[in-house]
Amino acid sequence: MDAGKTAEAAVIAEKLEINCPDRSKWNWRGFKFLLNYYLTNRPVGFEKKASVLIQDFKKYLPHEEKAYTSDASRLVYAGKFSDAMNVLEEAVSKLNAPQCALTLADMYFERAKYEDVIRVATLGIAYSAEPQPGIRVPYLIFLRAMAKDALYLKSGRNSQEEAHAIIRE
């Protein structure tokens, strides 16, 4: 769709819905493609279609983190940042959702909600425990450290002992 193949994408989207109307048989790729198509091309009634699509995504693939990241993306696209954050909070409370945790920690950091950054980043680090972690874990550790530093500076304290205690955490 980003490659100027809008007409082809429209045909594929239409065929997907006509040839496989039972979304319980879809995998995450079908949901992500159709949602991306709706948000990128904005066909008539795309808001309602996207909302129903997300509901089905969560219904048929309830443990799929991408359902929640897709929903959050849809809401961010619509300028509903608070709603997007609520969706991501729901995901990190229900699922092992490291990408949701990363996105949510970022959003909290942008809003200077440092306690929430620390809480969500810690969850994300725990969710991401894997033998060869990707960029996600180091970035979550970085966010958590920056949030702790921001809280320390915001508090007005400046003793070396407190600073070293934070570093040791």
One Martini backbone bead per residue (centre of mass of N, CA, C, O) as a GRO file, in nm:
protein
  169
    1MET     BB    1   0.055   0.064  -0.018
    2ASP     BB    2   0.327   0.237  -0.006
    3ALA     BB    3   0.384   0.155  -0.334
    4GLY     BB    4   0.124   0.243  -0.512
    5LYS     BB    5  -0.097  -0.020  -0.463
    6THR     BB    6  -0.406   0.047  -0.415
    7ALA     BB    7  -0.572  -0.125  -0.613
    8GLU     BB    8  -0.459  -0.399  -0.522
    9ALA     BB    9  -0.541  -0.372  -0.225
   10ALA     BB   10  -0.846  -0.354  -0.276
   11VAL     BB   11  -0.875  -0.633  -0.399
   12ILE     BB   12  -0.766  -0.796  -0.161
   13ALA     BB   13  -0.964  -0.693   0.052
   14GLU     BB   14  -1.218  -0.792  -0.090
   15LYS     BB   15  -1.138  -1.093  -0.109
   16LEU     BB   16  -1.104  -1.145   0.188
   17GLU     BB   17  -1.406  -1.085   0.265
   18ILE     BB   18  -1.544  -1.280   0.058
   19ASN     BB   19  -1.366  -1.558   0.081
   20CYS     BB   20  -1.326  -1.486   0.421
   21PRO     BB   21  -1.566  -1.416   0.648
   22ASP     BB   22  -1.432  -1.606   0.861
   23ARG     BB   23  -1.234  -1.477   1.113
   24SER     BB   24  -1.159  -1.741   1.275
   25LYS     BB   25  -0.944  -1.821   1.026
   26TRP     BB   26  -0.756  -1.607   1.090
   27ASN     BB   27  -0.473  -1.431   1.101
   28TRP     BB   28  -0.287  -1.159   1.181
   29ARG     BB   29  -0.233  -1.067   0.884
   30GLY     BB   30  -0.522  -1.009   0.796
   31PHE     BB   31  -0.584  -0.792   1.004
   32LYS     BB   32  -0.346  -0.600   0.944
   33PHE     BB   33  -0.402  -0.548   0.648
   34LEU     BB   34  -0.692  -0.435   0.670
   35LEU     BB   35  -0.628  -0.208   0.864
   36ASN     BB   36  -0.420  -0.068   0.688
   37TYR     BB   37  -0.610  -0.017   0.459
   38TYR     BB   38  -0.815   0.159   0.608
   39LEU     BB   39  -0.610   0.380   0.716
   40THR     BB   40  -0.483   0.457   0.436
   41ASN     BB   41  -0.761   0.472   0.236
   42ARG     BB   42  -1.039   0.546   0.351
   43PRO     BB   43  -1.300   0.416   0.325
   44VAL     BB   44  -1.613   0.392   0.347
   45GLY     BB   45  -1.650   0.338   0.686
   46PHE     BB   46  -1.366   0.279   0.828
   47GLU     BB   47  -1.411   0.316   1.133
   48LYS     BB   48  -1.613   0.086   1.175
   49LYS     BB   49  -1.451  -0.139   1.039
   50ALA     BB   50  -1.205  -0.117   1.228
   51SER     BB   51  -1.352  -0.173   1.492
   52VAL     BB   52  -1.460  -0.455   1.419
   53LEU     BB   53  -1.190  -0.581   1.350
   54ILE     BB   54  -1.066  -0.553   1.633
   55GLN     BB   55  -1.275  -0.718   1.784
   56ASP     BB   56  -1.216  -0.978   1.625
   57PHE     BB   57  -0.921  -1.004   1.687
   58LYS     BB   58  -0.964  -1.036   1.998
   59LYS     BB   59  -1.161  -1.275   1.981
   60TYR     BB   60  -0.983  -1.485   1.793
   61LEU     BB   61  -0.696  -1.346   1.925
   62PRO     BB   62  -0.656  -1.302   2.258
   63HIS     BB   63  -0.315  -1.356   2.265
   64GLU     BB   64  -0.261  -1.116   2.062
   65GLU     BB   65  -0.074  -0.838   2.063
   66LYS     BB   66  -0.148  -0.712   1.780
   67ALA     BB   67  -0.436  -0.628   1.853
   68TYR     BB   68  -0.343  -0.395   2.045
   69THR     BB   69  -0.150  -0.240   1.859
   70SER     BB   70  -0.365  -0.187   1.646
   71ASP     BB   71  -0.561  -0.031   1.821
   72ALA     BB   72  -0.364   0.189   1.908
   73SER     BB   73  -0.302   0.290   1.623
   74ARG     BB   74  -0.587   0.374   1.552
   75LEU     BB   75  -0.612   0.584   1.784
   76VAL     BB   76  -0.371   0.759   1.714
   77TYR     BB   77  -0.470   0.828   1.429
   78ALA     BB   78  -0.732   0.972   1.578
   79GLY     BB   79  -0.611   1.122   1.848
   80LYS     BB   80  -0.647   0.884   2.090
   81PHE     BB   81  -0.428   0.854   2.333
   82SER     BB   82  -0.576   0.763   2.588
   83ASP     BB   83  -0.709   0.514   2.460
   84ALA     BB   84  -0.447   0.379   2.375
   85MET     BB   85  -0.337   0.347   2.663
   86ASN     BB   86  -0.567   0.167   2.765
   87VAL     BB   87  -0.514  -0.067   2.572
   88LEU     BB   88  -0.222  -0.121   2.668
   89GLU     BB   89  -0.293  -0.176   2.961
   90GLU     BB   90  -0.467  -0.418   2.904
   91ALA     BB   91  -0.245  -0.591   2.779
   92VAL     BB   92  -0.036  -0.589   3.023
   93SER     BB   93  -0.258  -0.724   3.218
   94LYS     BB   94  -0.323  -0.994   3.026
   95LEU     BB   95  -0.038  -1.011   2.883
   96ASN     BB   96   0.242  -1.102   2.703
   97ALA     BB   97   0.345  -0.753   2.620
   98PRO     BB   98   0.622  -0.599   2.513
   99GLN     BB   99   0.530  -0.394   2.293
  100CYS     BB  100   0.317  -0.254   2.463
  101ALA     BB  101   0.511  -0.167   2.685
  102LEU     BB  102   0.694   0.007   2.512
  103THR     BB  103   0.482   0.204   2.404
  104LEU     BB  104   0.372   0.293   2.681
  105ALA     BB  105   0.634   0.396   2.805
  106ASP     BB  106   0.673   0.615   2.595
  107MET     BB  107   0.410   0.769   2.650
  108TYR     BB  108   0.468   0.830   2.946
  109PHE     BB  109   0.732   0.983   2.905
  110GLU     BB  110   0.607   1.216   2.731
  111ARG     BB  111   0.416   1.279   3.009
  112ALA     BB  112   0.581   1.249   3.282
  113LYS     BB  113   0.516   0.932   3.386
  114TYR     BB  114   0.747   0.775   3.567
  115GLU     BB  115   0.613   0.552   3.732
  116ASP     BB  116   0.484   0.416   3.482
  117VAL     BB  117   0.740   0.357   3.333
  118ILE     BB  118   0.864   0.168   3.542
  119ARG     BB  119   0.637  -0.039   3.554
  120VAL     BB  120   0.618  -0.109   3.245
  121ALA     BB  121   0.917  -0.168   3.187
  122THR     BB  122   0.939  -0.402   3.385
  123LEU     BB  123   0.734  -0.578   3.244
  124GLY     BB  124   0.872  -0.583   2.965
  125ILE     BB  125   1.128  -0.720   3.061
  126ALA     BB  126   0.991  -0.975   3.162
  127TYR     BB  127   0.851  -1.046   2.884
  128SER     BB  128   1.151  -1.042   2.726
  129ALA     BB  129   1.261  -1.301   2.818
  130GLU     BB  130   1.557  -1.392   2.639
  131PRO     BB  131   1.843  -1.512   2.509
  132GLN     BB  132   1.803  -1.295   2.247
  133PRO     BB  133   1.764  -0.991   2.270
  134GLY     BB  134   1.647  -0.721   2.156
  135ILE     BB  135   1.593  -0.382   2.157
  136ARG     BB  136   1.373  -0.374   2.374
  137VAL     BB  137   1.528  -0.417   2.642
  138PRO     BB  138   1.732  -0.183   2.637
  139TYR     BB  139   1.513   0.036   2.606
  140LEU     BB  140   1.362  -0.023   2.869
  141ILE     BB  141   1.602   0.028   3.052
  142PHE     BB  142   1.646   0.318   2.962
  143LEU     BB  143   1.369   0.432   3.037
  144ARG     BB  144   1.378   0.357   3.335
  145ALA     BB  145   1.631   0.523   3.402
  146MET     BB  146   1.521   0.798   3.313
  147ALA     BB  147   1.282   0.801   3.512
  148LYS     BB  148   1.448   0.784   3.769
  149ASP     BB  149   1.609   1.040   3.715
  150ALA     BB  150   1.368   1.233   3.695
  151LEU     BB  151   1.263   1.185   3.983
  152TYR     BB  152   1.517   1.275   4.127
  153LEU     BB  153   1.524   1.566   4.009
  154LYS     BB  154   1.228   1.647   4.086
  155SER     BB  155   1.272   1.621   4.405
  156GLY     BB  156   1.562   1.784   4.475
  157ARG     BB  157   1.760   1.582   4.511
  158ASN     BB  158   2.148   1.552   4.561
  159SER     BB  159   2.271   1.299   4.663
  160GLN     BB  160   2.506   1.061   4.623
  161GLU     BB  161   2.367   0.822   4.759
  162GLU     BB  162   2.105   0.829   4.595
  163ALA     BB  163   2.233   0.802   4.318
  164HIS     BB  164   2.368   0.525   4.375
  165ALA     BB  165   2.108   0.370   4.440
  166ILE     BB  166   1.984   0.400   4.161
  167ILE     BB  167   2.211   0.263   4.001
  168ARG     BB  168   2.191  -0.017   4.155
  169GLU     BB  169   1.900  -0.086   4.045
   0.00000   0.00000   0.00000
